[in-house]
Amino acid sequence: MKKVITYGTFDLLHKGHVRLLKRAKALGDHLTVCLSSDEFNAEKGKKAYTSYEDRKYILEAIKYVDEVIPETNWDQKIHDVQDRDIDVFVMGDDWKGKFDFLKDYCEVVYLPRTEGISTTKIKEDLGLTDTEDWKA
Ligand code: C2G
């Protein structure tokens, strides 16, 4: 079984996220999503609208997703890839080059981002970015 893994916050799930998940799953037989915890999001300078539990619930309903596990730090990827016998690590190409160190452990694939959509754009379009509750 060819195992694929990807990482992210996946807040306010949109077509760009789903296209990433669809293309990631197409690279193998099993897709694990390593979902950023609320605490790790704070470290990333992000404040997700939906909690980890709700983002996990939503992702588990996506037919391309086989498993959702927590991402709690920047340094867990090598362990995750080795521990779960991952064959392919996938990220959108806004991360191109940033995870090439994983090439010693698995295939590394950066997929083109979906243009014209992002969680930040959704917040901006809804006029939500100037409230004190939202961080970048
Ligand atoms: N993505 C995409 N197209 C978009 C928006 C996002 O392909 N229009 C991809 C991103 O490139 C990423 C995934 O969807 O691969 C999840 O995006 P985010 O939730 O923004 O993830 P991010 O905050 O980049 O977290 O350790 C890695 C980090 O956890 C990545």
PDB file of C-alpha atoms and ligand atoms in Angstrom:
ATOM      1  CA  MET A   1       0.000   0.000   0.000  1.00  0.00           C
ATOM      2  CA  LYS A   2       1.479   3.355  -1.058  1.00  0.00           C
ATOM      3  CA  LYS A   3       1.111   5.843   1.797  1.00  0.00           C
ATOM      4  CA  VAL A   4       0.913   9.618   1.356  1.00  0.00           C
ATOM      5  CA  ILE A   5       1.095  12.340   4.002  1.00  0.00           C
ATOM      6  CA  THR A   6       0.401  16.056   4.005  1.00  0.00           C
ATOM      7  CA  TYR A   7       0.333  18.780   6.656  1.00  0.00           C
ATOM      8  CA  GLY A   8      -1.713  21.888   7.245  1.00  0.00           C
ATOM      9  CA  THR A   9      -4.242  23.961   9.150  1.00  0.00           C
ATOM     10  CA  PHE A  10      -7.164  23.425   6.739  1.00  0.00           C
ATOM     11  CA  ASP A  11      -9.242  26.186   8.324  1.00  0.00           C
ATOM     12  CA  LEU A  12     -12.520  27.213   6.619  1.00  0.00           C
ATOM     13  CA  LEU A  13     -12.053  24.292   4.214  1.00  0.00           C
ATOM     14  CA  HIS A  14     -12.234  25.468   0.598  1.00  0.00           C
ATOM     15  CA  LYS A  15     -11.688  24.175  -2.945  1.00  0.00           C
ATOM     16  CA  GLY A  16      -7.951  24.802  -2.797  1.00  0.00           C
ATOM     17  CA  HIS A  17      -7.637  22.510   0.203  1.00  0.00           C
ATOM     18  CA  VAL A  18      -9.851  19.829  -1.329  1.00  0.00           C
ATOM     19  CA  ARG A  19      -7.956  19.935  -4.649  1.00  0.00           C
ATOM     20  CA  LEU A  20      -4.701  19.455  -2.710  1.00  0.00           C
ATOM     21  CA  LEU A  21      -6.159  16.479  -0.838  1.00  0.00           C
ATOM     22  CA  LYS A  22      -7.585  14.965  -4.056  1.00  0.00           C
ATOM     23  CA  ARG A  23      -4.261  15.230  -5.895  1.00  0.00           C
ATOM     24  CA  ALA A  24      -2.315  13.973  -2.855  1.00  0.00           C
ATOM     25  CA  LYS A  25      -4.525  10.884  -2.564  1.00  0.00           C
ATOM     26  CA  ALA A  26      -4.107  10.217  -6.281  1.00  0.00           C
ATOM     27  CA  LEU A  27      -0.375   9.707  -5.630  1.00  0.00           C
ATOM     28  CA  GLY A  28      -1.019   6.613  -3.511  1.00  0.00           C
ATOM     29  CA  ASP A  29      -3.557   4.398  -1.788  1.00  0.00           C
ATOM     30  CA  HIS A  30      -3.751   5.966   1.678  1.00  0.00           C
ATOM     31  CA  LEU A  31      -3.652   9.624   2.717  1.00  0.00           C
ATOM     32  CA  THR A  32      -2.784  10.814   6.202  1.00  0.00           C
ATOM     33  CA  VAL A  33      -3.455  14.458   6.989  1.00  0.00           C
ATOM     34  CA  CYS A  34      -1.308  15.844   9.782  1.00  0.00           C
ATOM     35  CA  LEU A  35      -3.544  18.634  11.072  1.00  0.00           C
ATOM     36  CA  SER A  36      -2.055  21.612  12.885  1.00  0.00           C
ATOM     37  CA  SER A  37      -3.217  21.768  16.506  1.00  0.00           C
ATOM     38  CA  ASP A  38      -4.640  25.045  17.830  1.00  0.00           C
ATOM     39  CA  GLU A  39      -1.475  25.505  19.897  1.00  0.00           C
ATOM     40  CA  PHE A  40       0.809  24.855  16.885  1.00  0.00           C
ATOM     41  CA  ASN A  41      -1.247  27.297  14.819  1.00  0.00           C
ATOM     42  CA  ALA A  42      -0.402  29.949  17.415  1.00  0.00           C
ATOM     43  CA  GLU A  43       3.273  29.077  16.842  1.00  0.00           C
ATOM     44  CA  LYS A  44       2.698  29.454  13.081  1.00  0.00           C
ATOM     45  CA  GLY A  45       1.145  32.877  13.734  1.00  0.00           C
ATOM     46  CA  LYS A  46      -2.265  31.601  12.632  1.00  0.00           C
ATOM     47  CA  LYS A  47      -5.564  31.683  14.500  1.00  0.00           C
ATOM     48  CA  ALA A  48      -7.962  29.186  12.953  1.00  0.00           C
ATOM     49  CA  TYR A  49     -11.671  29.979  13.072  1.00  0.00           C
ATOM     50  CA  THR A  50     -12.543  26.337  13.689  1.00  0.00           C
ATOM     51  CA  SER A  51     -11.016  24.298  16.512  1.00  0.00           C
ATOM     52  CA  TYR A  52      -8.729  21.345  15.912  1.00  0.00           C
ATOM     53  CA  GLU A  53     -11.573  18.934  16.765  1.00  0.00           C
ATOM     54  CA  ASP A  54     -13.950  20.605  14.278  1.00  0.00           C
ATOM     55  CA  ARG A  55     -11.305  20.822  11.539  1.00  0.00           C
ATOM     56  CA  LYS A  56     -10.561  17.128  12.140  1.00  0.00           C
ATOM     57  CA  TYR A  57     -14.265  16.251  11.968  1.00  0.00           C
ATOM     58  CA  ILE A  58     -14.607  18.048   8.633  1.00  0.00           C
ATOM     59  CA  LEU A  59     -11.454  16.527   7.121  1.00  0.00           C
ATOM     60  CA  GLU A  60     -12.527  13.009   8.139  1.00  0.00           C
ATOM     61  CA  ALA A  61     -15.649  13.521   6.012  1.00  0.00           C
ATOM     62  CA  ILE A  62     -13.538  14.122   2.894  1.00  0.00           C
ATOM     63  CA  LYS A  63     -13.428  10.951   0.775  1.00  0.00           C
ATOM     64  CA  TYR A  64      -9.725  11.471  -0.095  1.00  0.00           C
ATOM     65  CA  VAL A  65      -8.678  11.486   3.577  1.00  0.00           C
ATOM     66  CA  ASP A  66      -7.995   8.172   5.328  1.00  0.00           C
ATOM     67  CA  GLU A  67      -6.558   9.391   8.606  1.00  0.00           C
ATOM     68  CA  VAL A  68      -6.132  12.646  10.513  1.00  0.00           C
ATOM     69  CA  ILE A  69      -3.417  13.002  13.150  1.00  0.00           C
ATOM     70  CA  PRO A  70      -2.202  16.083  15.049  1.00  0.00           C
ATOM     71  CA  GLU A  71       0.658  18.295  13.956  1.00  0.00           C
ATOM     72  CA  THR A  72       2.085  19.820  17.131  1.00  0.00           C
ATOM     73  CA  ASN A  73       5.536  21.049  16.050  1.00  0.00           C
ATOM     74  CA  TRP A  74       7.801  21.794  13.095  1.00  0.00           C
ATOM     75  CA  ASP A  75      10.105  18.873  13.868  1.00  0.00           C
ATOM     76  CA  GLN A  76       7.834  15.841  13.752  1.00  0.00           C
ATOM     77  CA  LYS A  77       7.878  15.166  10.002  1.00  0.00           C
ATOM     78  CA  ILE A  78      10.856  12.751   9.851  1.00  0.00           C
ATOM     79  CA  HIS A  79       9.403  10.762  12.754  1.00  0.00           C
ATOM     80  CA  ASP A  80       5.957  10.731  11.151  1.00  0.00           C
ATOM     81  CA  VAL A  81       7.340   9.555   7.791  1.00  0.00           C
ATOM     82  CA  GLN A  82       9.441   6.798   9.370  1.00  0.00           C
ATOM     83  CA  ASP A  83       6.913   5.771  11.999  1.00  0.00           C
ATOM     84  CA  ARG A  84       4.074   5.473   9.482  1.00  0.00           C
ATOM     85  CA  ASP A  85       6.067   4.023   6.575  1.00  0.00           C
ATOM     86  CA  ILE A  86       5.164   7.001   4.392  1.00  0.00           C
ATOM     87  CA  ASP A  87       6.139   6.782   0.695  1.00  0.00           C
ATOM     88  CA  VAL A  88       5.181  10.286  -0.447  1.00  0.00           C
ATOM     89  CA  PHE A  89       5.188  13.655   1.336  1.00  0.00           C
ATOM     90  CA  VAL A  90       2.998  16.240  -0.382  1.00  0.00           C
ATOM     91  CA  MET A  91       2.586  19.994   0.114  1.00  0.00           C
ATOM     92  CA  GLY A  92       1.365  22.913  -1.967  1.00  0.00           C
ATOM     93  CA  ASP A  93       4.170  24.673  -3.844  1.00  0.00           C
ATOM     94  CA  ASP A  94       4.047  27.716  -1.579  1.00  0.00           C
ATOM     95  CA  TRP A  95       6.259  25.429   0.485  1.00  0.00           C
ATOM     96  CA  LYS A  96       8.508  24.448  -2.439  1.00  0.00           C
ATOM     97  CA  GLY A  97      11.970  23.501  -1.229  1.00  0.00           C
ATOM     98  CA  LYS A  98      11.166  23.930   2.457  1.00  0.00           C
ATOM     99  CA  PHE A  99      10.870  20.203   3.159  1.00  0.00           C
ATOM    100  CA  ASP A 100      13.502  18.807   0.769  1.00  0.00           C
ATOM    101  CA  PHE A 101      15.316  17.289   3.766  1.00  0.00           C
ATOM    102  CA  LEU A 102      12.587  14.635   3.702  1.00  0.00           C
ATOM    103  CA  LYS A 103      13.961  13.346   0.372  1.00  0.00           C
ATOM    104  CA  ASP A 104      16.276  11.126   2.452  1.00  0.00           C
ATOM    105  CA  TYR A 105      13.192   9.338   3.785  1.00  0.00           C
ATOM    106  CA  CYS A 106      10.465   9.498   1.112  1.00  0.00           C
ATOM    107  CA  GLU A 107       9.419  11.083  -2.166  1.00  0.00           C
ATOM    108  CA  VAL A 108       8.721  14.823  -1.785  1.00  0.00           C
ATOM    109  CA  VAL A 109       6.076  16.385  -4.048  1.00  0.00           C
ATOM    110  CA  TYR A 110       5.046  20.044  -4.184  1.00  0.00           C
ATOM    111  CA  LEU A 111       1.757  20.530  -6.013  1.00  0.00           C
ATOM    112  CA  PRO A 112       0.688  23.815  -7.641  1.00  0.00           C
ATOM    113  CA  ARG A 113      -1.526  25.851  -5.312  1.00  0.00           C
ATOM    114  CA  THR A 114      -5.071  26.579  -6.454  1.00  0.00           C
ATOM    115  CA  GLU A 115      -5.121  30.217  -7.526  1.00  0.00           C
ATOM    116  CA  GLY A 116      -7.697  32.750  -6.330  1.00  0.00           C
ATOM    117  CA  ILE A 117      -8.710  31.126  -3.051  1.00  0.00           C
ATOM    118  CA  SER A 118      -7.259  31.083   0.458  1.00  0.00           C
ATOM    119  CA  THR A 119      -8.543  31.205   4.005  1.00  0.00           C
ATOM    120  CA  THR A 120      -7.062  34.709   4.288  1.00  0.00           C
ATOM    121  CA  LYS A 121      -8.936  35.818   1.126  1.00  0.00           C
ATOM    122  CA  ILE A 122     -12.183  34.443   2.554  1.00  0.00           C
ATOM    123  CA  LYS A 123     -11.675  36.450   5.745  1.00  0.00           C
ATOM    124  CA  GLU A 124     -10.786  39.591   3.753  1.00  0.00           C
ATOM    125  CA  ASP A 125     -13.768  39.198   1.436  1.00  0.00           C
ATOM    126  CA  LEU A 126     -16.027  38.848   4.483  1.00  0.00           C
ATOM    127  CA  GLY A 127     -14.428  41.917   6.043  1.00  0.00           C
ATOM    128  CA  LEU A 128     -13.184  39.912   9.003  1.00  0.00           C
ATOM    129  CA  THR A 129      -9.489  40.668   8.959  1.00  0.00           C
ATOM    130  CA  ASP A 130      -9.695  44.022  10.737  1.00  0.00           C
ATOM    131  CA  THR A 131     -11.320  42.601  13.869  1.00  0.00           C
ATOM    132  CA  GLU A 132      -9.054  42.020  16.830  1.00  0.00           C
ATOM    133  CA  ASP A 133     -10.030  38.349  16.865  1.00  0.00           C
ATOM    134  CA  TRP A 134      -8.365  37.468  13.607  1.00  0.00           C
ATOM    135  CA  LYS A 135      -4.655  37.035  13.287  1.00  0.00           C
ATOM    136  CA  ALA A 136      -2.871  36.652   9.937  1.00  0.00           C
TER     137      ALA A 136
HETATM  138  N1  C2G B   1      -3.347  25.035  -0.543  1.00  0.00           N
HETATM  139  C1  C2G B   1      -3.492  24.976  -1.927  1.00  0.00           C
HETATM  140  N2  C2G B   1      -4.182  25.959  -2.562  1.00  0.00           N
HETATM  141  C2  C2G B   1      -4.735  26.975  -1.865  1.00  0.00           C
HETATM  142  C3  C2G B   1      -4.607  27.030  -0.457  1.00  0.00           C
HETATM  143  C4  C2G B   1      -3.899  26.035   0.193  1.00  0.00           C
HETATM  144  O1  C2G B   1      -2.989  24.043  -2.588  1.00  0.00           O
HETATM  145  N3  C2G B   1      -5.413  27.939  -2.556  1.00  0.00           N
HETATM  146  C5  C2G B   1      -2.580  23.974   0.122  1.00  0.00           C
HETATM  147  C6  C2G B   1      -1.350  24.506   0.853  1.00  0.00           C
HETATM  148  O2  C2G B   1      -0.266  24.677  -0.058  1.00  0.00           O
HETATM  149  C7  C2G B   1      -1.095  23.392   1.863  1.00  0.00           C
HETATM  150  C8  C2G B   1      -2.512  22.876   2.175  1.00  0.00           C
HETATM  151  O3  C2G B   1      -3.372  23.369   1.128  1.00  0.00           O
HETATM  152  O4  C2G B   1      -0.334  22.343   1.273  1.00  0.00           O
HETATM  153  C9  C2G B   1      -3.026  23.371   3.513  1.00  0.00           C
HETATM  154  O5  C2G B   1      -2.945  24.780   3.520  1.00  0.00           O
HETATM  155  P1  C2G B   1      -2.907  25.519   4.957  1.00  0.00           P
HETATM  156  O6  C2G B   1      -4.002  25.013   5.792  1.00  0.00           O
HETATM  157  O7  C2G B   1      -2.750  26.991   4.708  1.00  0.00           O
HETATM  158  O8  C2G B   1      -1.537  24.927   5.545  1.00  0.00           O
HETATM  159  P2  C2G B   1      -0.277  25.721   6.111  1.00  0.00           P
HETATM  160  O9  C2G B   1      -0.700  26.745   7.088  1.00  0.00           O
HETATM  161  O10 C2G B   1       0.520  26.110   4.931  1.00  0.00           O
HETATM  162  O11 C2G B   1       0.444  24.584   7.003  1.00  0.00           O
HETATM  163  O12 C2G B   1       4.023  21.928   8.528  1.00  0.00           O
HETATM  164  C10 C2G B   1       3.370  22.479   7.388  1.00  0.00           C
HETATM  165  C11 C2G B   1       2.292  23.442   7.802  1.00  0.00           C
HETATM  166  O13 C2G B   1       1.439  22.882   8.782  1.00  0.00           O
HETATM  167  C12 C2G B   1       1.509  23.862   6.561  1.00  0.00           C
END
